[in-house]
């Protein structure tokens, strides 16, 4: 069994409009844009990262905004809800803020004993705020959002699956412990995690497969401390029969990817070297950063990207 996973590292989704996406995550949700770079496989597309002050693992929501991409159709085989952790008794603040800003899909309910406010991102992204009384992570303070309401990072993610059995086994192998079940949803928790500690599996046998597009989560990444731990995790997964990619340098972390039995793409990413690798923490995300292989093409790349602020 793997013992080195610390919870989520980041969640990566797709969007249809970079400027709208940037505005929503920085202004409406008050996250910090901790990196402004490009998709390393397609430098005509931004890769935008939003998180806490330093982009700590377990706080970072990332997006590939493909301009004018078609909306995804939700279904099984993907992340069905990305959940952010907020302080207890803060949902009223968020509900008022979301109403004032015209955010769609507001539903207030309770999940596993915690108050939840579901809402939609600009492309219909299925997002939720979950109240937690004991999240020790510090907030990034921006946009007039008070510290007793500001997002602390992810709480976790809920996966929509036809059948959960094989993914339950995988999560157990990854070090997650099975917790309660509520309706069709089974909760898994990582012990000693970074705060982004839960994975919920929703069993939806009659739901069609998702068609990925704008608003869909592309993959979910789990955190390990360093490359040594990542190598051990990679070997353990491969010994169990998973097809895992080689280690890929993403400049701010190293990544490996594998497809899970339920269809969701998982990544395991290192906490090293982090987002201050190429700019000071005080100025994260302010200017476009490129991987070195694209630096010679900076003028062309910049000319192809819409400026984030109008
Ligand atoms: Zn990733």
mmCIF file of C-alpha atoms and ligand atoms in Angstrom:
data_model
loop_
_atom_site.group_PDB
_atom_site.id
_atom_site.type_symbol
_atom_site.label_atom_id
_atom_site.label_comp_id
_atom_site.label_asym_id
_atom_site.label_seq_id
_atom_site.Cartn_x
_atom_site.Cartn_y
_atom_site.Cartn_z
ATOM 1 C CA UNK A 1 0.000 0.000 0.000
ATOM 2 C CA UNK A 2 1.071 3.558 -0.753
ATOM 3 C CA UNK A 3 1.578 5.786 2.301
ATOM 4 C CA UNK A 4 2.986 8.932 0.730
ATOM 5 C CA UNK A 5 -0.093 10.640 -0.710
ATOM 6 C CA UNK A 6 -1.040 13.796 1.200
ATOM 7 C CA UNK A 7 -4.403 14.635 -0.325
ATOM 8 C CA UNK A 8 -5.115 16.619 -3.464
ATOM 9 C CA UNK A 9 -2.386 18.618 -5.181
ATOM 10 C CA UNK A 10 -4.447 20.407 -7.840
ATOM 11 C CA UNK A 11 -7.547 20.033 -9.966
ATOM 12 C CA UNK A 12 -7.310 20.940 -13.651
ATOM 13 C CA UNK A 13 -10.347 21.900 -15.719
ATOM 14 C CA UNK A 14 -11.150 23.428 -19.090
ATOM 15 C CA UNK A 15 -12.780 26.753 -19.849
ATOM 16 C CA UNK A 16 -14.084 28.605 -22.890
ATOM 17 C CA UNK A 17 -12.811 32.095 -22.117
ATOM 18 C CA UNK A 18 -9.580 32.999 -20.343
ATOM 19 C CA UNK A 19 -10.635 36.457 -19.233
ATOM 20 C CA UNK A 20 -13.968 35.327 -17.820
ATOM 21 C CA UNK A 21 -12.286 32.401 -16.076
ATOM 22 C CA UNK A 22 -9.616 34.637 -14.553
ATOM 23 C CA UNK A 23 -12.223 37.137 -13.383
ATOM 24 C CA UNK A 24 -14.364 34.473 -11.714
ATOM 25 C CA UNK A 25 -11.609 32.730 -9.795
ATOM 26 C CA UNK A 26 -9.712 35.842 -8.734
ATOM 27 C CA UNK A 27 -12.539 38.353 -8.252
ATOM 28 C CA UNK A 28 -15.625 36.309 -7.340
ATOM 29 C CA UNK A 29 -13.898 33.535 -5.380
ATOM 30 C CA UNK A 30 -10.959 35.687 -4.256
ATOM 31 C CA UNK A 31 -8.271 33.134 -5.014
ATOM 32 C CA UNK A 32 -4.794 34.266 -5.911
ATOM 33 C CA UNK A 33 -3.595 33.721 -9.458
ATOM 34 C CA UNK A 34 -0.305 32.042 -8.580
ATOM 35 C CA UNK A 35 0.848 31.305 -12.110
ATOM 36 C CA UNK A 36 0.171 32.507 -15.597
ATOM 37 C CA UNK A 37 1.750 30.175 -18.098
ATOM 38 C CA UNK A 38 0.779 28.152 -21.181
ATOM 39 C CA UNK A 39 -0.314 24.578 -21.772
ATOM 40 C CA UNK A 40 3.093 22.905 -22.145
ATOM 41 C CA UNK A 41 1.700 20.718 -24.954
ATOM 42 C CA UNK A 42 -0.082 23.581 -26.757
ATOM 43 C CA UNK A 43 1.399 27.034 -26.069
ATOM 44 C CA UNK A 44 -1.458 28.792 -27.856
ATOM 45 C CA UNK A 45 -3.532 28.075 -24.734
ATOM 46 C CA UNK A 46 -3.021 29.567 -21.288
ATOM 47 C CA UNK A 47 -2.535 27.465 -18.201
ATOM 48 C CA UNK A 48 -3.848 29.523 -15.287
ATOM 49 C CA UNK A 49 -3.365 28.513 -11.661
ATOM 50 C CA UNK A 50 -5.428 29.870 -8.757
ATOM 51 C CA UNK A 51 -4.734 29.075 -5.111
ATOM 52 C CA UNK A 52 -3.544 30.409 -1.778
ATOM 53 C CA UNK A 53 -0.652 32.851 -1.288
ATOM 54 C CA UNK A 54 2.064 30.442 -2.438
ATOM 55 C CA UNK A 55 -0.028 27.954 -4.393
ATOM 56 C CA UNK A 56 0.235 25.292 -1.689
ATOM 57 C CA UNK A 57 -0.625 21.761 -2.688
ATOM 58 C CA UNK A 58 -4.274 21.144 -1.977
ATOM 59 C CA UNK A 59 -5.336 24.691 -2.879
ATOM 60 C CA UNK A 60 -4.639 24.983 -6.597
ATOM 61 C CA UNK A 61 -7.416 25.041 -9.171
ATOM 62 C CA UNK A 62 -5.962 25.214 -12.671
ATOM 63 C CA UNK A 63 -7.552 25.884 -16.043
ATOM 64 C CA UNK A 64 -6.848 25.465 -19.718
ATOM 65 C CA UNK A 65 -9.016 28.126 -21.361
ATOM 66 C CA UNK A 66 -9.557 27.030 -24.949
ATOM 67 C CA UNK A 67 -11.257 30.073 -26.454
ATOM 68 C CA UNK A 68 -14.813 29.251 -27.592
ATOM 69 C CA UNK A 69 -14.600 25.586 -26.557
ATOM 70 C CA UNK A 70 -17.967 23.816 -26.465
ATOM 71 C CA UNK A 71 -19.448 23.195 -23.046
ATOM 72 C CA UNK A 72 -18.951 19.725 -21.618
ATOM 73 C CA UNK A 73 -21.861 17.476 -20.812
ATOM 74 C CA UNK A 74 -21.648 16.186 -17.239
ATOM 75 C CA UNK A 75 -21.797 12.444 -16.710
ATOM 76 C CA UNK A 76 -19.895 9.541 -15.252
ATOM 77 C CA UNK A 77 -16.167 8.957 -15.654
ATOM 78 C CA UNK A 78 -15.180 12.385 -14.409
ATOM 79 C CA UNK A 79 -15.018 14.630 -11.371
ATOM 80 C CA UNK A 80 -18.627 15.563 -10.643
ATOM 81 C CA UNK A 81 -17.969 18.247 -8.048
ATOM 82 C CA UNK A 82 -14.882 20.187 -6.970
ATOM 83 C CA UNK A 83 -15.219 21.250 -3.357
ATOM 84 C CA UNK A 84 -13.549 24.174 -1.605
ATOM 85 C CA UNK A 85 -13.236 24.486 2.170
ATOM 86 C CA UNK A 86 -14.564 27.620 3.897
ATOM 87 C CA UNK A 87 -14.930 28.492 7.603
ATOM 88 C CA UNK A 88 -17.985 27.552 9.591
ATOM 89 C CA UNK A 89 -20.963 29.933 9.300
ATOM 90 C CA UNK A 90 -19.600 31.590 6.146
ATOM 91 C CA UNK A 91 -22.043 30.239 3.574
ATOM 92 C CA UNK A 92 -24.526 33.067 4.094
ATOM 93 C CA UNK A 93 -21.785 35.526 3.136
ATOM 94 C CA UNK A 94 -21.023 33.523 0.012
ATOM 95 C CA UNK A 95 -24.657 33.096 -0.931
ATOM 96 C CA UNK A 96 -25.206 36.863 -0.742
ATOM 97 C CA UNK A 97 -22.014 37.517 -2.713
ATOM 98 C CA UNK A 98 -22.930 34.987 -5.395
ATOM 99 C CA UNK A 99 -26.460 36.366 -5.754
ATOM 100 C CA UNK A 100 -25.076 39.903 -6.072
ATOM 101 C CA UNK A 101 -22.636 38.753 -8.762
ATOM 102 C CA UNK A 102 -25.137 36.643 -10.690
ATOM 103 C CA UNK A 103 -23.507 33.262 -10.020
ATOM 104 C CA UNK A 104 -25.685 30.368 -11.246
ATOM 105 C CA UNK A 105 -26.804 27.088 -9.727
ATOM 106 C CA UNK A 106 -26.935 28.075 -6.062
ATOM 107 C CA UNK A 107 -28.143 25.219 -3.861
ATOM 108 C CA UNK A 108 -27.630 25.165 -0.098
ATOM 109 C CA UNK A 109 -27.703 21.738 1.564
ATOM 110 C CA UNK A 110 -25.790 19.448 3.894
ATOM 111 C CA UNK A 111 -23.311 16.762 2.913
ATOM 112 C CA UNK A 112 -21.783 14.327 5.408
ATOM 113 C CA UNK A 113 -22.925 16.619 8.220
ATOM 114 C CA UNK A 114 -21.344 19.777 6.763
ATOM 115 C CA UNK A 115 -23.146 22.736 5.210
ATOM 116 C CA UNK A 116 -22.571 22.985 1.471
ATOM 117 C CA UNK A 117 -23.263 25.698 -1.088
ATOM 118 C CA UNK A 118 -23.220 24.362 -4.617
ATOM 119 C CA UNK A 119 -22.660 26.794 -7.469
ATOM 120 C CA UNK A 120 -21.686 26.891 -11.121
ATOM 121 C CA UNK A 121 -18.528 28.333 -12.595
ATOM 122 C CA UNK A 122 -18.614 30.410 -15.806
ATOM 123 C CA UNK A 123 -18.828 27.291 -18.004
ATOM 124 C CA UNK A 124 -21.284 25.461 -15.771
ATOM 125 C CA UNK A 125 -18.400 24.019 -13.721
ATOM 126 C CA UNK A 126 -19.806 22.001 -10.794
ATOM 127 C CA UNK A 127 -18.281 23.661 -7.741
ATOM 128 C CA UNK A 128 -19.158 23.767 -4.059
ATOM 129 C CA UNK A 129 -18.119 25.472 -0.851
ATOM 130 C CA UNK A 130 -18.126 23.199 2.191
ATOM 131 C CA UNK A 131 -18.004 24.569 5.724
ATOM 132 C CA UNK A 132 -15.317 23.196 8.021
ATOM 133 C CA UNK A 133 -14.736 24.138 11.655
ATOM 134 C CA UNK A 134 -11.227 22.713 11.843
ATOM 135 C CA UNK A 135 -9.374 23.683 8.666
ATOM 136 C CA UNK A 136 -6.022 25.038 9.916
ATOM 137 C CA UNK A 137 -4.941 26.462 6.561
ATOM 138 C CA UNK A 138 -4.557 30.212 6.251
ATOM 139 C CA UNK A 139 -6.615 32.234 3.773
ATOM 140 C CA UNK A 140 -5.467 34.415 0.883
ATOM 141 C CA UNK A 141 -7.236 37.707 1.507
ATOM 142 C CA UNK A 142 -8.462 39.630 -1.523
ATOM 143 C CA UNK A 143 -11.506 41.349 -3.002
ATOM 144 C CA UNK A 144 -12.820 42.381 0.423
ATOM 145 C CA UNK A 145 -13.595 38.786 1.420
ATOM 146 C CA UNK A 146 -13.101 38.581 5.205
ATOM 147 C CA UNK A 147 -10.785 35.976 6.719
ATOM 148 C CA UNK A 148 -13.731 34.303 8.440
ATOM 149 C CA UNK A 149 -15.160 33.487 4.999
ATOM 150 C CA UNK A 150 -12.189 33.185 2.614
ATOM 151 C CA UNK A 151 -11.486 29.880 0.870
ATOM 152 C CA UNK A 152 -8.797 27.737 2.550
ATOM 153 C CA UNK A 153 -8.146 25.425 -0.375
ATOM 154 C CA UNK A 154 -9.900 22.308 -1.556
ATOM 155 C CA UNK A 155 -11.961 20.203 0.807
ATOM 156 C CA UNK A 156 -11.967 17.421 -1.748
ATOM 157 C CA UNK A 157 -13.545 16.149 -4.919
ATOM 158 C CA UNK A 158 -16.483 13.953 -5.764
ATOM 159 C CA UNK A 159 -16.079 11.509 -8.636
ATOM 160 C CA UNK A 160 -19.103 10.382 -10.681
ATOM 161 C CA UNK A 161 -18.767 6.707 -11.609
ATOM 162 C CA UNK A 162 -20.874 3.977 -13.148
ATOM 163 C CA UNK A 163 -19.484 1.528 -10.649
ATOM 164 C CA UNK A 164 -17.283 2.425 -7.698
ATOM 165 C CA UNK A 165 -15.775 -0.969 -6.765
ATOM 166 C CA UNK A 166 -12.472 -0.747 -8.659
ATOM 167 C CA UNK A 167 -11.926 2.897 -7.705
ATOM 168 C CA UNK A 168 -12.632 2.072 -4.045
ATOM 169 C CA UNK A 169 -9.912 -0.536 -4.233
ATOM 170 C CA UNK A 170 -7.540 1.923 -5.893
ATOM 171 C CA UNK A 171 -8.154 4.634 -3.275
ATOM 172 C CA UNK A 172 -7.529 2.081 -0.535
ATOM 173 C CA UNK A 173 -4.247 1.185 -2.239
ATOM 174 C CA UNK A 174 -3.389 4.904 -2.415
ATOM 175 C CA UNK A 175 -3.764 5.139 1.378
ATOM 176 C CA UNK A 176 -7.329 6.469 1.632
ATOM 177 C CA UNK A 177 -9.600 5.100 4.355
ATOM 178 C CA UNK A 178 -13.232 4.409 3.721
ATOM 179 C CA UNK A 179 -15.543 6.576 5.838
ATOM 180 C CA UNK A 180 -19.322 7.050 5.830
ATOM 181 C CA UNK A 181 -21.760 6.408 3.025
ATOM 182 C CA UNK A 182 -24.598 8.833 2.309
ATOM 183 C CA UNK A 183 -27.078 7.769 -0.348
ATOM 184 C CA UNK A 184 -25.109 6.739 -3.425
ATOM 185 C CA UNK A 185 -21.956 8.528 -2.236
ATOM 186 C CA UNK A 186 -19.121 6.843 -0.312
ATOM 187 C CA UNK A 187 -16.514 9.031 1.358
ATOM 188 C CA UNK A 188 -12.788 8.282 1.497
ATOM 189 C CA UNK A 189 -10.362 10.243 3.671
ATOM 190 C CA UNK A 190 -6.559 10.395 3.577
ATOM 191 C CA UNK A 191 -5.009 10.329 7.076
ATOM 192 C CA UNK A 192 -2.450 13.084 7.800
ATOM 193 C CA UNK A 193 -3.343 14.954 4.647
ATOM 194 C CA UNK A 194 -2.771 18.562 3.619
ATOM 195 C CA UNK A 195 -6.409 19.605 4.238
ATOM 196 C CA UNK A 196 -7.733 18.604 0.804
ATOM 197 C CA UNK A 197 -8.389 15.210 2.299
ATOM 198 C CA UNK A 198 -11.632 13.744 0.989
ATOM 199 C CA UNK A 199 -12.580 11.879 -2.160
ATOM 200 C CA UNK A 200 -16.253 11.015 -2.521
ATOM 201 C CA UNK A 201 -17.346 8.342 -4.957
ATOM 202 C CA UNK A 202 -20.858 8.674 -6.364
ATOM 203 C CA UNK A 203 -22.255 5.450 -7.831
ATOM 204 C CA UNK A 204 -24.481 6.443 -10.768
ATOM 205 C CA UNK A 205 -25.145 3.243 -12.742
ATOM 206 C CA UNK A 206 -27.782 4.787 -15.009
ATOM 207 C CA UNK A 207 -25.974 8.023 -15.888
ATOM 208 C CA UNK A 208 -24.350 8.280 -19.346
ATOM 209 C CA UNK A 209 -20.642 8.948 -19.720
ATOM 210 C CA UNK A 210 -19.569 12.561 -19.660
ATOM 211 C CA UNK A 211 -18.573 14.415 -22.807
ATOM 212 C CA UNK A 212 -15.652 16.561 -21.781
ATOM 213 C CA UNK A 213 -15.590 20.219 -22.733
ATOM 214 C CA UNK A 214 -15.517 23.651 -21.147
ATOM 215 C CA UNK A 215 -16.504 23.388 -17.495
ATOM 216 C CA UNK A 216 -15.302 19.783 -17.220
ATOM 217 C CA UNK A 217 -12.522 18.694 -14.910
ATOM 218 C CA UNK A 218 -9.722 17.293 -17.053
ATOM 219 C CA UNK A 219 -7.849 15.515 -14.257
ATOM 220 C CA UNK A 220 -7.332 15.479 -10.533
ATOM 221 C CA UNK A 221 -3.826 15.462 -9.050
ATOM 222 C CA UNK A 222 -2.702 13.973 -5.745
ATOM 223 C CA UNK A 223 0.217 15.352 -3.739
ATOM 224 C CA UNK A 224 3.482 13.685 -2.757
ATOM 225 C CA UNK A 225 6.375 15.506 -1.092
ATOM 226 C CA UNK A 226 9.132 14.936 -3.617
ATOM 227 C CA UNK A 227 10.408 13.018 -6.602
ATOM 228 C CA UNK A 228 11.766 10.164 -4.510
ATOM 229 C CA UNK A 229 8.296 9.511 -3.083
ATOM 230 C CA UNK A 230 6.799 9.926 -6.544
ATOM 231 C CA UNK A 231 9.088 7.224 -7.948
ATOM 232 C CA UNK A 232 7.984 4.858 -5.203
ATOM 233 C CA UNK A 233 4.310 5.630 -5.903
ATOM 234 C CA UNK A 234 4.862 5.112 -9.628
ATOM 235 C CA UNK A 235 6.496 1.747 -9.045
ATOM 236 C CA UNK A 236 3.763 0.624 -6.649
ATOM 237 C CA UNK A 237 1.039 1.567 -9.150
ATOM 238 C CA UNK A 238 2.813 -0.155 -12.013
ATOM 239 C CA UNK A 239 3.410 -3.291 -9.910
ATOM 240 C CA UNK A 240 -0.368 -3.349 -9.367
ATOM 241 C CA UNK A 241 -0.983 -3.242 -13.115
ATOM 242 C CA UNK A 242 -1.616 0.459 -13.783
ATOM 243 C CA UNK A 243 -0.206 2.033 -16.921
ATOM 244 C CA UNK A 244 1.575 5.110 -15.617
ATOM 245 C CA UNK A 245 3.309 7.753 -17.737
ATOM 246 C CA UNK A 246 6.987 8.555 -17.283
ATOM 247 C CA UNK A 247 7.733 11.452 -14.944
ATOM 248 C CA UNK A 248 7.021 14.745 -16.731
ATOM 249 C CA UNK A 249 8.587 18.058 -15.702
ATOM 250 C CA UNK A 250 5.827 20.671 -15.319
ATOM 251 C CA UNK A 251 8.303 23.331 -14.094
ATOM 252 C CA UNK A 252 6.409 23.869 -10.799
ATOM 253 C CA UNK A 253 6.032 20.165 -9.993
ATOM 254 C CA UNK A 254 6.814 16.790 -11.515
ATOM 255 C CA UNK A 255 3.835 14.816 -12.759
ATOM 256 C CA UNK A 256 2.825 11.241 -13.547
ATOM 257 C CA UNK A 257 -0.591 10.332 -14.940
ATOM 258 C CA UNK A 258 -2.719 7.217 -15.067
ATOM 259 C CA UNK A 259 -6.295 6.439 -16.096
ATOM 260 C CA UNK A 260 -8.416 4.960 -13.315
ATOM 261 C CA UNK A 261 -10.850 2.067 -13.809
ATOM 262 C CA UNK A 262 -13.851 4.409 -13.645
ATOM 263 C CA UNK A 263 -12.471 6.618 -16.417
ATOM 264 C CA UNK A 264 -11.144 9.551 -14.356
ATOM 265 C CA UNK A 265 -7.614 10.703 -15.157
ATOM 266 C CA UNK A 266 -5.438 10.804 -12.023
ATOM 267 C CA UNK A 267 -2.111 12.555 -11.651
ATOM 268 C CA UNK A 268 0.426 12.316 -8.844
ATOM 269 C CA UNK A 269 2.358 15.592 -8.503
ATOM 270 C CA UNK A 270 5.267 16.633 -6.285
ATOM 271 C CA UNK A 271 5.121 19.491 -3.797
ATOM 272 C CA UNK A 272 8.595 20.489 -5.035
ATOM 273 C CA UNK A 273 9.793 22.837 -6.482
ATOM 274 C CA UNK A 274 6.653 25.004 -6.170
ATOM 275 C CA UNK A 275 5.369 28.172 -7.817
ATOM 276 C CA UNK A 276 8.114 30.470 -6.528
ATOM 277 C CA UNK A 277 10.605 28.606 -8.693
ATOM 278 C CA UNK A 278 10.683 31.390 -11.286
ATOM 279 C CA UNK A 279 9.158 34.440 -9.574
ATOM 280 C CA UNK A 280 9.025 35.869 -6.046
ATOM 281 C CA UNK A 281 6.081 34.863 -3.893
ATOM 282 C CA UNK A 282 5.149 38.559 -3.659
ATOM 283 C CA UNK A 283 4.626 38.725 -7.438
ATOM 284 C CA UNK A 284 3.280 35.300 -8.325
ATOM 285 C CA UNK A 285 1.103 35.146 -11.404
ATOM 286 C CA UNK A 286 1.612 38.738 -12.511
ATOM 287 C CA UNK A 287 3.479 38.060 -15.745
ATOM 288 C CA UNK A 288 3.430 35.308 -18.346
ATOM 289 C CA UNK A 289 5.958 32.590 -17.537
ATOM 290 C CA UNK A 290 7.048 30.169 -20.235
ATOM 291 C CA UNK A 291 8.912 26.887 -20.058
ATOM 292 C CA UNK A 292 12.430 27.410 -21.367
ATOM 293 C CA UNK A 293 11.764 25.580 -24.646
ATOM 294 C CA UNK A 294 9.182 28.219 -25.596
ATOM 295 C CA UNK A 295 11.092 31.290 -24.431
ATOM 296 C CA UNK A 296 12.414 31.968 -27.949
ATOM 297 C CA UNK A 297 8.834 32.144 -29.222
ATOM 298 C CA UNK A 298 7.593 34.497 -26.507
ATOM 299 C CA UNK A 299 6.528 37.282 -28.905
ATOM 300 C CA UNK A 300 4.402 34.954 -31.038
ATOM 301 C CA UNK A 301 2.935 33.212 -28.001
ATOM 302 C CA UNK A 302 1.995 36.470 -26.303
ATOM 303 C CA UNK A 303 0.437 37.779 -29.512
ATOM 304 C CA UNK A 304 -1.826 34.700 -29.589
ATOM 305 C CA UNK A 305 -3.130 35.054 -26.033
ATOM 306 C CA UNK A 306 -5.879 37.441 -24.962
ATOM 307 C CA UNK A 307 -4.740 39.796 -22.198
ATOM 308 C CA UNK A 308 -6.322 38.655 -18.918
ATOM 309 C CA UNK A 309 -7.301 42.130 -17.792
ATOM 310 C CA UNK A 310 -9.216 44.291 -20.198
HETATM 311 ZN ZN1 LIG B 1 -2.200 18.371 -13.521
#
